[in-house]
């Protein structure tokens, strides 16, 4: 016979022989009964024991006809992840049911990179004072998302206490497993006081699809309530209990049809020795001979019951039908969506989504509007980092050098610096108030140990550290860093190599474009002067080879002495005046620049980068406390004897000016921000080569701190809108930004942009001279052709002459010497006037 009755009554019935046990309702009791059922080989079918560990191989005869907490905690973890919360506080019953449920939740949260920050265990006796103290102490924790996993409680004591402690207010989130829905569904009716205490709570309820069977069963139950045969309302566990009885009955019916009978046998007392002491007469217990076969028949069940389709998975639990997401407000219980393991969250049941090929990774996942504690409808942040009574403790390094980054002023004790400005500006982009107080770290006489400062965040001495904190591997293992706000790559700073003497130093005064423009101007001026002088000056006539040499040498010779060829044309003289003025300015500028390069004292260094510096034997400077020392010795294997500690910008400048031969250093290797600050007050030094050992600065927070994420977002906004750059320029660009003063700069070179006005003026004069010359030649040629027409009755050029021939004749006319043209005009006049 199947057995479904109180636990101790079940133990007495065992002495009479049972084929199956239905129940118990408690997971803790199910652990004990499962051991007995396994010893007697009797299937234990429970509609209420949700502890996932009951499905282990330890209990092969345990079958669950309700959803396991493994499915429920998957839904709860998805709900937490869906709303973007990273940490939760768990309130749970400290027994097998509570602990194993929380363990399942922890595993599911870890899969989503979430975590349980704190656990608040409740004793089975549920001491009100004890729980009140637990809840009150949890108010100082950062997370405000509470997950409650306890047994059904008609008195709703947990939320009554939370309400009295003002923890059902704004910023709090209360998520509950299906114990609350089972409690509320069982109460008949639920009074308004219960709803006011639960206002804003979000929970799970096992999803039972609507069907005609369900409607008929509920109607019958209501009639039983009216007749006094039932004293509670119906919840999901009651429906599962009804289907459980039918499943066991069907299985036994099939078993009898196959085996014709149910038989029992008496076991050896040795096999039941572990049950001694629980009030059972061992010699009267009977083992069910067909228990394993009945378990197999039960697991093969597949029928439509009141709860829907009932069939089992490999864990001997029914296949999850999903959960309803419910929200309690002052008016009652409201459904806001559904969850299933396949489709995730939706506003329609998952059975309807199967037709749409919907999956849990779809972007369409959503829930209805939820009313949270305090009556708000916007999603709560889920945590508080600090309040006015407990502000955020922020450690700041009290530097002795490079105090522009961060330090405490000795008189006012005010904390200021570049890093402080970045932090305060970033707080303006965080959508909530963050009370904080700065805690200086260090004595101000020497730079503090940054590793020790970061470790104090891990030890909960500080909530965060703001300053020039390099993001290095050993620190990322104990704290979370924000988005970097400055690069701290290592760079080499050395005396700037403004000009290096060599065989081609005479080319350095001009840039390449200046040289090209100057060379082109010599050529153009020579061509223009030749055109203007060719008709009137014998020096510019002769064989083609001679004319080309004359053309090229004429303008070049003006650099050194008077030209051998004198200019005759007025237009040529005008061009020469402008050209000589341009040449005078360019020559004077070239001479001055070359003189500066050759005579002004230059600080130079043959260092071109980190490789050449390491290959040399020169001493290298580094800042005390910087990670540069460890990097050079451990990664680049630089001898420690070559490394010279320097503690301030003044020591930097002195060591570089002395150089290796004077007891100083050849170069200094330090983090980029320090070097930029040093160069903001120095013009004789610059950055050599490219940055290496790339790293960054960030703000350090405790592990899993939500503020680290929001601060990172704020720093990105600062970078995008240019505020980060403005703060950088405020502190580091007092004398021009460091990147503008590198070893590749050549401040003594002359650029074309400095002389473009002169070149433009000269070009205009050349064009005007050519245009006037061309107009004069066209006018003269037209007069000459008119004279020829007057002399002869027929033109020397046929009327059908081609245009090309006219052009050729015109250029031949221009090529003629001026004296020859005058003779041609005289001959024409003589023919026209013979007397």
PDB file of N, CA and C in Angstrom, residues 190-221:
ATOM      1  N   UNK A 190      -6.024  36.653   2.360  1.00  0.00           N
ATOM      2  CA  UNK A 190      -4.861  37.387   2.870  1.00  0.00           C
ATOM      3  C   UNK A 190      -5.305  38.793   3.236  1.00  0.00           C
ATOM      4  N   UNK A 191      -5.054  39.212   4.463  1.00  0.00           N
ATOM      5  CA  UNK A 191      -5.510  40.535   4.872  1.00  0.00           C
ATOM      6  C   UNK A 191      -4.598  41.627   4.323  1.00  0.00           C
ATOM      7  N   UNK A 192      -5.081  42.850   4.309  1.00  0.00           N
ATOM      8  CA  UNK A 192      -4.358  43.975   3.735  1.00  0.00           C
ATOM      9  C   UNK A 192      -3.062  44.265   4.486  1.00  0.00           C
ATOM     10  N   UNK A 193      -3.036  43.928   5.774  1.00  0.00           N
ATOM     11  CA  UNK A 193      -1.818  44.151   6.562  1.00  0.00           C
ATOM     12  C   UNK A 193      -0.657  43.348   5.994  1.00  0.00           C
ATOM     13  N   UNK A 194      -0.925  42.114   5.573  1.00  0.00           N
ATOM     14  CA  UNK A 194       0.124  41.267   5.010  1.00  0.00           C
ATOM     15  C   UNK A 194       0.695  41.891   3.749  1.00  0.00           C
ATOM     16  N   UNK A 195      -0.170  42.455   2.910  1.00  0.00           N
ATOM     17  CA  UNK A 195       0.310  43.055   1.679  1.00  0.00           C
ATOM     18  C   UNK A 195       1.147  44.298   1.956  1.00  0.00           C
ATOM     19  N   UNK A 196       0.789  45.092   2.945  1.00  0.00           N
ATOM     20  CA  UNK A 196       1.560  46.295   3.247  1.00  0.00           C
ATOM     21  C   UNK A 196       2.954  45.940   3.745  1.00  0.00           C
ATOM     22  N   UNK A 197       3.067  44.842   4.484  1.00  0.00           N
ATOM     23  CA  UNK A 197       4.375  44.402   4.966  1.00  0.00           C
ATOM     24  C   UNK A 197       5.234  43.895   3.818  1.00  0.00           C
ATOM     25  N   UNK A 198       4.584  43.301   2.809  1.00  0.00           N
ATOM     26  CA  UNK A 198       5.310  42.686   1.690  1.00  0.00           C
ATOM     27  C   UNK A 198       5.441  43.618   0.499  1.00  0.00           C
ATOM     28  N   UNK A 199       5.081  44.858   0.651  1.00  0.00           N
ATOM     29  CA  UNK A 199       5.043  45.762  -0.493  1.00  0.00           C
ATOM     30  C   UNK A 199       6.415  45.853  -1.182  1.00  0.00           C
ATOM     31  N   UNK A 200       6.463  45.505  -2.477  1.00  0.00           N
ATOM     32  CA  UNK A 200       7.693  45.582  -3.260  1.00  0.00           C
ATOM     33  C   UNK A 200       8.476  44.294  -3.353  1.00  0.00           C
ATOM     34  N   UNK A 201       8.022  43.224  -2.679  1.00  0.00           N
ATOM     35  CA  UNK A 201       8.741  41.949  -2.714  1.00  0.00           C
ATOM     36  C   UNK A 201       8.528  41.277  -4.075  1.00  0.00           C
ATOM     37  N   UNK A 202       9.588  40.701  -4.618  1.00  0.00           N
ATOM     38  CA  UNK A 202       9.522  39.962  -5.879  1.00  0.00           C
ATOM     39  C   UNK A 202       9.878  38.511  -5.591  1.00  0.00           C
ATOM     40  N   UNK A 203       9.069  37.592  -6.099  1.00  0.00           N
ATOM     41  CA  UNK A 203       9.300  36.183  -5.793  1.00  0.00           C
ATOM     42  C   UNK A 203       9.013  35.271  -6.959  1.00  0.00           C
ATOM     43  N   UNK A 204       9.193  33.974  -6.696  1.00  0.00           N
ATOM     44  CA  UNK A 204       8.968  32.928  -7.690  1.00  0.00           C
ATOM     45  C   UNK A 204       7.762  32.091  -7.271  1.00  0.00           C
ATOM     46  N   UNK A 205       7.061  31.599  -8.265  1.00  0.00           N
ATOM     47  CA  UNK A 205       5.969  30.659  -8.025  1.00  0.00           C
ATOM     48  C   UNK A 205       6.058  29.593  -9.130  1.00  0.00           C
ATOM     49  N   UNK A 206       5.981  28.342  -8.750  1.00  0.00           N
ATOM     50  CA  UNK A 206       6.060  27.283  -9.750  1.00  0.00           C
ATOM     51  C   UNK A 206       4.939  27.469 -10.776  1.00  0.00           C
ATOM     52  N   UNK A 207       5.331  27.458 -12.028  1.00  0.00           N
ATOM     53  CA  UNK A 207       4.359  27.718 -13.100  1.00  0.00           C
ATOM     54  C   UNK A 207       3.528  26.472 -13.383  1.00  0.00           C
ATOM     55  N   UNK A 208       2.235  26.618 -13.261  1.00  0.00           N
ATOM     56  CA  UNK A 208       1.287  25.548 -13.607  1.00  0.00           C
ATOM     57  C   UNK A 208       0.388  26.106 -14.696  1.00  0.00           C
ATOM     58  N   UNK A 209       0.499  25.594 -15.916  1.00  0.00           N
ATOM     59  CA  UNK A 209      -0.273  26.163 -17.033  1.00  0.00           C
ATOM     60  C   UNK A 209      -1.772  25.989 -16.831  1.00  0.00           C
ATOM     61  N   UNK A 210      -2.522  26.935 -17.344  1.00  0.00           N
ATOM     62  CA  UNK A 210      -3.978  26.854 -17.276  1.00  0.00           C
ATOM     63  C   UNK A 210      -4.479  25.708 -18.174  1.00  0.00           C
ATOM     64  N   UNK A 211      -5.445  24.990 -17.661  1.00  0.00           N
ATOM     65  CA  UNK A 211      -6.042  23.891 -18.424  1.00  0.00           C
ATOM     66  C   UNK A 211      -7.422  23.611 -17.853  1.00  0.00           C
ATOM     67  N   UNK A 212      -8.200  22.835 -18.582  1.00  0.00           N
ATOM     68  CA  UNK A 212      -9.539  22.471 -18.113  1.00  0.00           C
ATOM     69  C   UNK A 212      -9.455  21.617 -16.859  1.00  0.00           C
ATOM     70  N   UNK A 213      -8.440  20.743 -16.786  1.00  0.00           N
ATOM     71  CA  UNK A 213      -8.272  19.905 -15.598  1.00  0.00           C
ATOM     72  C   UNK A 213      -7.985  20.759 -14.369  1.00  0.00           C
ATOM     73  N   UNK A 214      -7.126  21.772 -14.557  1.00  0.00           N
ATOM     74  CA  UNK A 214      -6.788  22.635 -13.430  1.00  0.00           C
ATOM     75  C   UNK A 214      -8.012  23.409 -12.963  1.00  0.00           C
ATOM     76  N   UNK A 215      -8.774  23.952 -13.904  1.00  0.00           N
ATOM     77  CA  UNK A 215      -9.967  24.711 -13.529  1.00  0.00           C
ATOM     78  C   UNK A 215     -10.967  23.838 -12.788  1.00  0.00           C
ATOM     79  N   UNK A 216     -11.151  22.614 -13.245  1.00  0.00           N
ATOM     80  CA  UNK A 216     -12.108  21.708 -12.604  1.00  0.00           C
ATOM     81  C   UNK A 216     -11.650  21.343 -11.202  1.00  0.00           C
ATOM     82  N   UNK A 217     -10.342  21.100 -11.045  1.00  0.00           N
ATOM     83  CA  UNK A 217      -9.824  20.718  -9.742  1.00  0.00           C
ATOM     84  C   UNK A 217      -9.933  21.865  -8.741  1.00  0.00           C
ATOM     85  N   UNK A 218      -9.613  23.073  -9.205  1.00  0.00           N
ATOM     86  CA  UNK A 218      -9.707  24.243  -8.329  1.00  0.00           C
ATOM     87  C   UNK A 218     -11.154  24.475  -7.908  1.00  0.00           C
ATOM     88  N   UNK A 219     -12.071  24.299  -8.830  1.00  0.00           N
ATOM     89  CA  UNK A 219     -13.492  24.481  -8.500  1.00  0.00           C
ATOM     90  C   UNK A 219     -13.935  23.481  -7.430  1.00  0.00           C
ATOM     91  N   UNK A 220     -13.502  22.249  -7.565  1.00  0.00           N
ATOM     92  CA  UNK A 220     -13.859  21.230  -6.568  1.00  0.00           C
ATOM     93  C   UNK A 220     -13.256  21.569  -5.209  1.00  0.00           C
ATOM     94  N   UNK A 221     -12.034  22.097  -5.243  1.00  0.00           N
ATOM     95  CA  UNK A 221     -11.384  22.449  -3.970  1.00  0.00           C
ATOM     96  C   UNK A 221     -12.128  23.583  -3.273  1.00  0.00           C
TER      97      UNK A 221
END
